[in-house]
Structures are given as structure tokens and as C-alpha cells.
PDB file of C-alpha atoms in Angstrom:
ATOM      1  CA  UNK A   1     -10.435 -12.190   6.850  1.00 49.00           C
ATOM      2  CA  UNK A   2     -14.161  -9.574   6.383  1.00 49.00           C
ATOM      3  CA  UNK A   3     -13.319  -8.302   9.256  1.00 49.00           C
ATOM      4  CA  UNK A   4     -10.000  -7.087   8.072  1.00 45.00           C
ATOM      5  CA  UNK A   5     -11.353  -5.720   4.129  1.00 47.00           C
ATOM      6  CA  UNK A   6     -13.923  -4.270   6.652  1.00 48.00           C
ATOM      7  CA  UNK A   7     -11.541  -1.699   8.141  1.00 47.00           C
ATOM      8  CA  UNK A   8      -9.650  -1.661   5.978  1.00 47.00           C
ATOM      9  CA  UNK A   9     -11.744  -0.131   3.545  1.00 47.00           C
ATOM     10  CA  UNK A  10     -12.723   2.244   6.532  1.00 48.00           C
ATOM     11  CA  UNK A  11      -9.066   2.888   6.537  1.00 48.00           C
ATOM     12  CA  UNK A  12      -9.088   4.105   3.399  1.00 49.00           C
ATOM     13  CA  UNK A  13     -12.451   6.425   2.571  1.00 48.00           C
ATOM     14  CA  UNK A  14     -11.564   8.180   6.116  1.00 52.00           C
ATOM     15  CA  UNK A  15      -8.015   8.434   3.920  1.00 50.00           C
ATOM     16  CA  UNK A  16      -9.425   9.749   1.108  1.00 47.00           C
ATOM     17  CA  UNK A  17     -12.099  11.866   3.057  1.00 49.00           C
ATOM     18  CA  UNK A  18      -9.516  13.327   4.508  1.00 47.00           C
ATOM     19  CA  UNK A  19      -6.902  14.143   1.946  1.00 47.00           C
ATOM     20  CA  UNK A  20      -9.786  15.513   0.061  1.00 43.00           C
ATOM     21  CA  UNK A  21     -10.335  18.363   2.447  1.00 42.00           C
ATOM     22  CA  UNK A  22      -7.279  19.138   2.682  1.00 44.00           C
ATOM     23  CA  UNK A  23      -6.533  19.691  -0.554  1.00 41.00           C
ATOM     24  CA  UNK A  24      -7.091  23.005  -3.093  1.00 43.00           C
ATOM     25  CA  UNK A  25      -9.776  22.574  -5.603  1.00 55.00           C
ATOM     26  CA  UNK A  26      -8.360  22.641  -8.845  1.00 52.00           C
ATOM     27  CA  UNK A  27     -11.268  22.575 -10.604  1.00 55.00           C
ATOM     28  CA  UNK A  28     -12.445  26.095  -8.831  1.00 56.00           C
ATOM     29  CA  UNK A  29     -11.427  28.897 -11.370  1.00 51.00           C
ATOM     30  CA  UNK A  30     -14.215  27.074 -13.666  1.00 53.00           C
ATOM     31  CA  UNK A  31     -17.237  28.538 -14.094  1.00 56.00           C
ATOM     32  CA  UNK A  32     -20.392  26.648 -14.324  1.00 60.00           C
ATOM     33  CA  UNK A  33     -21.315  26.284 -17.820  1.00 65.00           C
ATOM     34  CA  UNK A  34     -17.285  25.122 -19.220  1.00 63.00           C
ATOM     35  CA  UNK A  35     -16.665  21.799 -19.698  1.00 59.00           C
ATOM     36  CA  UNK A  36     -13.454  20.003 -20.372  1.00 56.00           C
ATOM     37  CA  UNK A  37     -11.103  20.160 -23.086  1.00 52.00           C
ATOM     38  CA  UNK A  38      -9.011  18.232 -21.988  1.00 61.00           C
ATOM     39  CA  UNK A  39      -7.381  15.737 -18.720  1.00 66.00           C
ATOM     40  CA  UNK A  40      -5.098  13.445 -19.015  1.00 70.00           C
ATOM     41  CA  UNK A  41      -4.754  11.147 -16.610  1.00 74.00           C
ATOM     42  CA  UNK A  42      -1.638   8.502 -16.159  1.00 81.00           C
ATOM     43  CA  UNK A  43      -2.682   4.774 -16.915  1.00 86.00           C
ATOM     44  CA  UNK A  44      -4.804   2.478 -15.293  1.00 89.00           C
ATOM     45  CA  UNK A  45      -2.381   0.472 -14.236  1.00 90.00           C
ATOM     46  CA  UNK A  46      -0.386   3.062 -13.379  1.00 90.00           C
ATOM     47  CA  UNK A  47      -2.795   5.292 -11.079  1.00 90.00           C
ATOM     48  CA  UNK A  48      -2.830   2.310  -9.407  1.00 90.00           C
ATOM     49  CA  UNK A  49       0.924   1.408  -8.709  1.00 89.00           C
ATOM     50  CA  UNK A  50       1.559   4.821  -7.009  1.00 88.00           C
ATOM     51  CA  UNK A  51      -2.208   4.796  -5.189  1.00 87.00           C
ATOM     52  CA  UNK A  52      -0.429   1.558  -3.022  1.00 83.00           C
ATOM     53  CA  UNK A  53       3.228   2.973  -3.280  1.00 82.00           C
ATOM     54  CA  UNK A  54       1.276   6.566  -1.369  1.00 79.00           C
ATOM     55  CA  UNK A  55      -1.260   5.019   0.608  1.00 75.00           C
ATOM     56  CA  UNK A  56      -0.250   5.307   4.354  1.00 69.00           C
ATOM     57  CA  UNK A  57      -1.488   2.629   5.629  1.00 68.00           C
ATOM     58  CA  UNK A  58       0.594   1.219   3.074  1.00 70.00           C
ATOM     59  CA  UNK A  59       3.977   3.034   3.756  1.00 72.00           C
ATOM     60  CA  UNK A  60       3.126   1.504   8.003  1.00 75.00           C
ATOM     61  CA  UNK A  61       2.917  -1.511   7.164  1.00 72.00           C
ATOM     62  CA  UNK A  62       6.188  -1.623   5.513  1.00 74.00           C
ATOM     63  CA  UNK A  63       7.849   0.335   8.173  1.00 77.00           C
ATOM     64  CA  UNK A  64       6.737  -2.236  10.790  1.00 78.00           C
ATOM     65  CA  UNK A  65       7.753  -5.026   8.487  1.00 78.00           C
ATOM     66  CA  UNK A  66      11.344  -3.886   8.451  1.00 81.00           C
ATOM     67  CA  UNK A  67      11.361  -3.594  12.458  1.00 82.00           C
ATOM     68  CA  UNK A  68       9.706  -7.273  12.617  1.00 78.00           C
ATOM     69  CA  UNK A  69      13.095  -7.978   9.777  1.00 80.00           C
ATOM     70  CA  UNK A  70      16.307  -6.064  11.941  1.00 82.00           C
ATOM     71  CA  UNK A  71      14.144  -8.243  15.509  1.00 79.00           C
ATOM     72  CA  UNK A  72      15.092 -11.394  13.695  1.00 77.00           C
ATOM     73  CA  UNK A  73      18.153 -10.994  12.283  1.00 79.00           C
ATOM     74  CA  UNK A  74      18.840  -9.517  16.589  1.00 77.00           C
ATOM     75  CA  UNK A  75      17.860 -12.167  17.650  1.00 73.00           C
ATOM     76  CA  UNK A  76      19.655 -14.702  14.737  1.00 71.00           C
ATOM     77  CA  UNK A  77      23.026 -12.656  16.882  1.00 71.00           C
ATOM     78  CA  UNK A  78      21.293 -12.915  20.399  1.00 69.00           C
ATOM     79  CA  UNK A  79      21.931 -16.331  21.073  1.00 62.00           C
ATOM     80  CA  UNK A  80      25.345 -16.462  19.327  1.00 63.00           C
ATOM     81  CA  UNK A  81      26.465 -14.619  22.767  1.00 62.00           C
ATOM     82  CA  UNK A  82      25.201 -18.005  24.638  1.00 59.00           C
ATOM     83  CA  UNK A  83      27.588 -19.680  22.686  1.00 59.00           C
ATOM     84  CA  UNK A  84      30.815 -21.516  24.298  1.00 58.00           C
ATOM     85  CA  UNK A  85      33.674 -22.722  22.849  1.00 58.00           C
ATOM     86  CA  UNK A  86      36.632 -22.954  24.571  1.00 59.00           C
ATOM     87  CA  UNK A  87      40.270 -23.622  22.973  1.00 56.00           C
ATOM     88  CA  UNK A  88      43.717 -25.306  24.664  1.00 57.00           C
ATOM     89  CA  UNK A  89      47.306 -26.329  23.145  1.00 58.00           C
ATOM     90  CA  UNK A  90      50.497 -26.718  24.720  1.00 56.00           C
ATOM     91  CA  UNK A  91      52.926 -28.428  24.221  1.00 48.00           C
ATOM     92  CA  UNK A  92      55.199 -30.267  26.652  1.00 52.00           C
ATOM     93  CA  UNK A  93      57.342 -33.217  27.474  1.00 49.00           C
ATOM     94  CA  UNK A  94      54.382 -35.695  28.227  1.00 50.00           C
ATOM     95  CA  UNK A  95      54.991 -39.456  30.911  1.00 51.00           C
ATOM     96  CA  UNK A  96      54.348 -42.610  28.503  1.00 48.00           C
ATOM     97  CA  UNK A  97      54.581 -45.918  29.810  1.00 48.00           C
ATOM     98  CA  UNK A  98      54.945 -49.500  26.506  1.00 44.00           C
ATOM     99  CA  UNK A  99      53.691 -52.250  28.237  1.00 47.00           C
ATOM    100  CA  UNK A 100      55.084 -55.285  27.391  1.00 47.00           C
ATOM    101  CA  UNK A 101      54.275 -59.544  27.703  1.00 47.00           C
ATOM    102  CA  UNK A 102      51.963 -59.713  29.866  1.00 51.00           C
ATOM    103  CA  UNK A 103      50.838 -57.534  31.679  1.00 51.00           C
ATOM    104  CA  UNK A 104      49.028 -59.310  35.211  1.00 54.00           C
ATOM    105  CA  UNK A 105      52.939 -60.434  35.419  1.00 50.00           C
ATOM    106  CA  UNK A 106      54.482 -58.114  37.876  1.00 53.00           C
ATOM    107  CA  UNK A 107      57.554 -56.929  36.556  1.00 49.00           C
ATOM    108  CA  UNK A 108      59.692 -53.699  35.082  1.00 48.00           C
ATOM    109  CA  UNK A 109      57.449 -51.170  33.038  1.00 47.00           C
ATOM    110  CA  UNK A 110      59.596 -48.823  30.543  1.00 50.00           C
ATOM    111  CA  UNK A 111      58.510 -45.447  30.858  1.00 46.00           C
ATOM    112  CA  UNK A 112      60.459 -42.852  28.407  1.00 49.00           C
ATOM    113  CA  UNK A 113      59.553 -39.268  28.502  1.00 50.00           C
ATOM    114  CA  UNK A 114      58.113 -37.376  25.002  1.00 51.00           C
ATOM    115  CA  UNK A 115      57.966 -33.966  24.145  1.00 49.00           C
ATOM    116  CA  UNK A 116      54.638 -33.232  22.022  1.00 54.00           C
ATOM    117  CA  UNK A 117      51.664 -31.613  21.656  1.00 53.00           C
ATOM    118  CA  UNK A 118      48.180 -31.317  23.507  1.00 54.00           C
ATOM    119  CA  UNK A 119      44.819 -29.703  22.386  1.00 55.00           C
ATOM    120  CA  UNK A 120      41.679 -29.442  23.933  1.00 58.00           C
ATOM    121  CA  UNK A 121      38.023 -27.968  22.718  1.00 55.00           C
ATOM    122  CA  UNK A 122      35.577 -27.423  25.149  1.00 59.00           C
ATOM    123  CA  UNK A 123      31.999 -26.620  23.524  1.00 57.00           C
ATOM    124  CA  UNK A 124      28.799 -25.250  25.667  1.00 62.00           C
ATOM    125  CA  UNK A 125      25.824 -24.736  23.687  1.00 62.00           C
ATOM    126  CA  UNK A 126      22.665 -23.545  25.209  1.00 64.00           C
ATOM    127  CA  UNK A 127      19.659 -25.771  24.492  1.00 65.00           C
ATOM    128  CA  UNK A 128      17.014 -23.951  26.293  1.00 66.00           C
ATOM    129  CA  UNK A 129      18.676 -20.261  24.220  1.00 65.00           C
ATOM    130  CA  UNK A 130      18.581 -21.464  21.083  1.00 66.00           C
ATOM    131  CA  UNK A 131      15.612 -23.571  21.169  1.00 74.00           C
ATOM    132  CA  UNK A 132      12.960 -20.184  22.711  1.00 74.00           C
ATOM    133  CA  UNK A 133      15.088 -17.961  20.328  1.00 74.00           C
ATOM    134  CA  UNK A 134      14.449 -20.310  17.730  1.00 77.00           C
ATOM    135  CA  UNK A 135      10.623 -19.931  18.058  1.00 78.00           C
ATOM    136  CA  UNK A 136      10.705 -16.280  18.336  1.00 79.00           C
ATOM    137  CA  UNK A 137      12.133 -15.811  15.347  1.00 78.00           C
ATOM    138  CA  UNK A 138       9.773 -17.887  13.734  1.00 83.00           C
ATOM    139  CA  UNK A 139       6.530 -16.483  15.415  1.00 81.00           C
ATOM    140  CA  UNK A 140       8.494 -12.481  13.887  1.00 79.00           C
ATOM    141  CA  UNK A 141       8.529 -14.331  10.693  1.00 81.00           C
ATOM    142  CA  UNK A 142       4.628 -15.297  11.079  1.00 82.00           C
ATOM    143  CA  UNK A 143       3.459 -12.077  12.321  1.00 81.00           C
ATOM    144  CA  UNK A 144       5.533 -10.783   8.881  1.00 80.00           C
ATOM    145  CA  UNK A 145       4.063 -13.188   6.900  1.00 84.00           C
ATOM    146  CA  UNK A 146       0.219 -12.088   7.682  1.00 82.00           C
ATOM    147  CA  UNK A 147       1.796  -7.845   7.326  1.00 78.00           C
ATOM    148  CA  UNK A 148       2.225  -8.836   4.072  1.00 82.00           C
ATOM    149  CA  UNK A 149      -1.191 -10.805   3.461  1.00 83.00           C
ATOM    150  CA  UNK A 150      -2.597  -7.742   5.048  1.00 80.00           C
ATOM    151  CA  UNK A 151       0.256  -5.814   2.329  1.00 81.00           C
ATOM    152  CA  UNK A 152      -2.170  -7.750  -0.324  1.00 85.00           C
ATOM    153  CA  UNK A 153      -5.354  -7.175   0.830  1.00 85.00           C
ATOM    154  CA  UNK A 154      -4.916  -3.630   0.627  1.00 84.00           C
ATOM    155  CA  UNK A 155      -3.023  -3.429  -2.121  1.00 85.00           C
ATOM    156  CA  UNK A 156      -6.102  -5.583  -3.490  1.00 89.00           C
ATOM    157  CA  UNK A 157      -8.585  -2.769  -2.346  1.00 89.00           C
ATOM    158  CA  UNK A 158      -6.945  -0.084  -3.410  1.00 89.00           C
ATOM    159  CA  UNK A 159      -6.975  -1.415  -7.011  1.00 91.00           C
ATOM    160  CA  UNK A 160     -10.318  -1.871  -7.099  1.00 93.00           C
ATOM    161  CA  UNK A 161     -11.144   1.774  -5.512  1.00 92.00           C
ATOM    162  CA  UNK A 162      -9.007   3.547  -7.872  1.00 93.00           C
ATOM    163  CA  UNK A 163     -10.589   0.937 -11.337  1.00 94.00           C
ATOM    164  CA  UNK A 164     -13.816   1.944  -9.556  1.00 95.00           C
ATOM    165  CA  UNK A 165     -13.118   5.219  -9.179  1.00 94.00           C
ATOM    166  CA  UNK A 166     -11.086   6.044 -12.534  1.00 93.00           C
ATOM    167  CA  UNK A 167     -14.142   4.970 -14.709  1.00 94.00           C
ATOM    168  CA  UNK A 168     -16.785   6.731 -12.935  1.00 94.00           C
ATOM    169  CA  UNK A 169     -14.791   9.693 -13.918  1.00 91.00           C
ATOM    170  CA  UNK A 170     -14.597   9.295 -17.697  1.00 89.00           C
ATOM    171  CA  UNK A 171     -18.104   8.376 -17.448  1.00 93.00           C
ATOM    172  CA  UNK A 172     -19.184  11.013 -15.327  1.00 92.00           C
ATOM    173  CA  UNK A 173     -16.709  13.662 -18.058  1.00 88.00           C
ATOM    174  CA  UNK A 174     -18.564  11.716 -20.947  1.00 90.00           C
ATOM    175  CA  UNK A 175     -21.539  12.324 -20.158  1.00 92.00           C
ATOM    176  CA  UNK A 176     -21.304  16.351 -19.320  1.00 89.00           C
ATOM    177  CA  UNK A 177     -20.414  16.428 -22.024  1.00 88.00           C
ATOM    178  CA  UNK A 178     -22.571  15.662 -24.155  1.00 90.00           C
ATOM    179  CA  UNK A 179     -25.513  16.921 -21.484  1.00 92.00           C
ATOM    180  CA  UNK A 180     -23.369  20.468 -21.893  1.00 89.00           C
ATOM    181  CA  UNK A 181     -24.660  20.065 -25.704  1.00 90.00           C
ATOM    182  CA  UNK A 182     -28.272  19.561 -24.373  1.00 93.00           C
ATOM    183  CA  UNK A 183     -28.408  22.289 -21.936  1.00 92.00           C
ATOM    184  CA  UNK A 184     -26.400  24.791 -25.139  1.00 91.00           C
ATOM    185  CA  UNK A 185     -29.363  23.687 -27.732  1.00 93.00           C
ATOM    186  CA  UNK A 186     -32.190  23.818 -25.400  1.00 94.00           C
ATOM    187  CA  UNK A 187     -30.530  27.492 -24.025  1.00 92.00           C
ATOM    188  CA  UNK A 188     -31.068  28.880 -27.346  1.00 93.00           C
ATOM    189  CA  UNK A 189     -34.891  27.270 -28.090  1.00 94.00           C
ATOM    190  CA  UNK A 190     -36.145  29.017 -24.868  1.00 94.00           C
ATOM    191  CA  UNK A 191     -33.788  32.407 -26.296  1.00 94.00           C
ATOM    192  CA  UNK A 192     -35.932  31.737 -28.895  1.00 94.00           C
ATOM    193  CA  UNK A 193     -39.050  30.950 -27.315  1.00 94.00           C
ATOM    194  CA  UNK A 194     -38.941  34.651 -25.072  1.00 93.00           C
ATOM    195  CA  UNK A 195     -38.672  36.544 -28.626  1.00 93.00           C
ATOM    196  CA  UNK A 196     -41.476  33.969 -30.382  1.00 93.00           C
ATOM    197  CA  UNK A 197     -43.373  35.149 -27.370  1.00 92.00           C
ATOM    198  CA  UNK A 198     -43.603  38.704 -27.140  1.00 91.00           C
ATOM    199  CA  UNK A 199     -44.186  38.491 -31.137  1.00 92.00           C
ATOM    200  CA  UNK A 200     -47.077  36.289 -30.205  1.00 91.00           C
ATOM    201  CA  UNK A 201     -45.871  32.838 -32.013  1.00 92.00           C
ATOM    202  CA  UNK A 202     -46.228  30.985 -29.709  1.00 91.00           C
ATOM    203  CA  UNK A 203     -48.292  30.998 -26.608  1.00 92.00           C
ATOM    204  CA  UNK A 204     -47.594  30.796 -22.322  1.00 92.00           C
ATOM    205  CA  UNK A 205     -47.263  27.309 -22.011  1.00 93.00           C
ATOM    206  CA  UNK A 206     -45.049  26.332 -24.651  1.00 92.00           C
ATOM    207  CA  UNK A 207     -42.356  28.980 -23.466  1.00 92.00           C
ATOM    208  CA  UNK A 208     -43.042  26.722 -19.561  1.00 93.00           C
ATOM    209  CA  UNK A 209     -42.703  23.363 -20.741  1.00 94.00           C
ATOM    210  CA  UNK A 210     -39.201  24.783 -22.857  1.00 94.00           C
ATOM    211  CA  UNK A 211     -38.214  26.429 -19.405  1.00 93.00           C
ATOM    212  CA  UNK A 212     -38.825  23.397 -17.934  1.00 94.00           C
ATOM    213  CA  UNK A 213     -36.405  21.641 -20.793  1.00 94.00           C
ATOM    214  CA  UNK A 214     -33.536  23.825 -20.003  1.00 93.00           C
ATOM    215  CA  UNK A 215     -33.960  23.760 -16.372  1.00 93.00           C
ATOM    216  CA  UNK A 216     -33.442  19.734 -16.942  1.00 95.00           C
ATOM    217  CA  UNK A 217     -30.572  19.775 -19.009  1.00 93.00           C
ATOM    218  CA  UNK A 218     -29.157  22.617 -16.903  1.00 91.00           C
ATOM    219  CA  UNK A 219     -28.755  19.977 -13.802  1.00 92.00           C
ATOM    220  CA  UNK A 220     -28.212  16.923 -15.340  1.00 94.00           C
ATOM    221  CA  UNK A 221     -24.847  19.266 -17.236  1.00 91.00           C
ATOM    222  CA  UNK A 222     -24.619  20.219 -13.626  1.00 89.00           C
ATOM    223  CA  UNK A 223     -24.674  16.717 -11.836  1.00 91.00           C
ATOM    224  CA  UNK A 224     -22.456  15.521 -14.291  1.00 91.00           C
ATOM    225  CA  UNK A 225     -20.476  18.193 -13.579  1.00 88.00           C
ATOM    226  CA  UNK A 226     -20.238  17.616  -9.896  1.00 88.00           C
ATOM    227  CA  UNK A 227     -19.720  14.328 -10.092  1.00 91.00           C
ATOM    228  CA  UNK A 228     -17.125  13.311 -12.398  1.00 88.00           C
ATOM    229  CA  UNK A 229     -14.760  16.818 -10.557  1.00 85.00           C
ATOM    230  CA  UNK A 230     -15.634  14.157  -7.170  1.00 89.00           C
ATOM    231  CA  UNK A 231     -14.299  11.430  -8.645  1.00 91.00           C
ATOM    232  CA  UNK A 232     -11.282  12.862 -10.059  1.00 88.00           C
ATOM    233  CA  UNK A 233     -11.001  13.833  -6.539  1.00 87.00           C
ATOM    234  CA  UNK A 234     -10.734  10.608  -4.967  1.00 90.00           C
ATOM    235  CA  UNK A 235      -8.477   9.400  -7.290  1.00 90.00           C
ATOM    236  CA  UNK A 236      -5.907  12.016  -6.901  1.00 88.00           C
ATOM    237  CA  UNK A 237      -6.458  11.962  -3.201  1.00 88.00           C
ATOM    238  CA  UNK A 238      -6.090   7.654  -3.105  1.00 88.00           C
ATOM    239  CA  UNK A 239      -3.096   8.507  -6.020  1.00 89.00           C
ATOM    240  CA  UNK A 240      -1.246  11.620  -4.508  1.00 86.00           C
ATOM    241  CA  UNK A 241      -1.150  12.180  -8.130  1.00 82.00           C
ATOM    242  CA  UNK A 242      -2.455  16.662  -8.551  1.00 77.00           C
ATOM    243  CA  UNK A 243      -3.810  17.632 -12.824  1.00 68.00           C
ATOM    244  CA  UNK A 244      -4.860  20.730 -13.895  1.00 62.00           C
ATOM    245  CA  UNK A 245      -7.415  20.222 -16.726  1.00 60.00           C
ATOM    246  CA  UNK A 246      -7.740  22.901 -19.975  1.00 57.00           C
ATOM    247  CA  UNK A 247     -10.691  23.889 -19.876  1.00 54.00           C
ATOM    248  CA  UNK A 248     -12.652  25.805 -22.765  1.00 52.00           C
TER     249      UNK A 248
END
């Protein structure tokens, strides 16, 4: 079970990475200092459902199960080819012998001729073919059950990934907005400090301290912005949704 889940996780990560490489960068026109004003994603439940329907492995499992079901239907029809029923009906003149009295006493046996119907059935059931087909059908049904279990595990893993990426995306979005406010404030302070240094109001050490605060604020903002973009791209790769944000 753990091995299967590990394989599914690798498959999911590989799929997301491949799609992310092919995906057009939706944020390439956003400059370094821009944050998102509006970025509307569907509800989380809709994203989970979309990921389950969008994923290639999920589609492959559905195709395989349809194939197995077709094989089961074919097997159910196949054994009938070995099932034979013969019927014969006749109508004609038949001799009927009537025995009266003691049958051990020699005598005259009366005979009567009558027209009658005759019906006969012959049924041949190949038990070996029937048993073999039954076992093959059970094996295919068991395979379908296994694939359904794999699908459920895949759905659970997709749901976990979507939920994780969804909340990470919104967490870093909030951080991005917060860090931008700090960055803008520190940039204003730095510009003022440059003027104050020229006028001799502050020392070079004070300007350096403010410059370091400015650099840290910018780093925090850009890091949060990058993380937000990355998790948004992963969500789009997982679900197939593509959105163009409104910016400011």
C-alpha cells in the first residue's frame, strides 16, 4: 500500500512539473513591485473535483476499467457459443400395444394405430467451459475492484495536494500584500534618509541600517510573491484552470 501511494505521489509530482514547464507564464507582465488586486479561484471543492477529472492517470484508469468491463461482457456472451439446445417435433402414426390381463399368459395382444405428436429436447452444457469462463469473469471483476481502489487512493492524494497548494497560495498571497506595505514604507524611509544624510541630519551608519531594512523588506516581498506564483501555477497544473489576475 505504501509503495503504491509513493508511486502515485511521484506520478503526480512529475505530471505537475511537466505541465508547469509547458504552461505559459500568466504573471510575466507583472513587474517586481506589483501585487494582485483580484485573483478569483473557484471554491476548494470545485478545484478538488477538477483535479480528479483533469489528471491523466485518472483518465487512464477509467479507460482501463471500461476495457475490463467490455471483456467481462464478451466473456458472458462467449460461453453461450458452447451451449447447445436441440429440439425435435414430430407428428405421425404410431403403434400402441395394449396389454390386458396377466402379461405372463400367452395370448393375443391387441394393437392400435393412432396419430400423435412427438417432442424431444437435447441439451448439452460444457461444464469445463462454463467453469473456466466464470473464473475469468471473476478475475476481471477483481481487477476492476483493484483499479477502483487505485482511483480512490489517487483521488485522496489529489485532494491532499490541492488542499495543500490552495492554502499555501492564499497564505503567501497575504504575506505578499503585508510585505509590500512594509517594503513601501521602508523605501520611503530610505529616500528620506538619503536627503537627511546630505543635510547632515543623520550619519552614514544610520543610512546603512535603513538600507539593510529596505533590502530585507524587498527580499521578504519578492520571496512571498514567488511562492504565491509557484503555488498558483501548481494549482492550475493540477486542476486545468487558467486565470488571468487583475493587477495594480
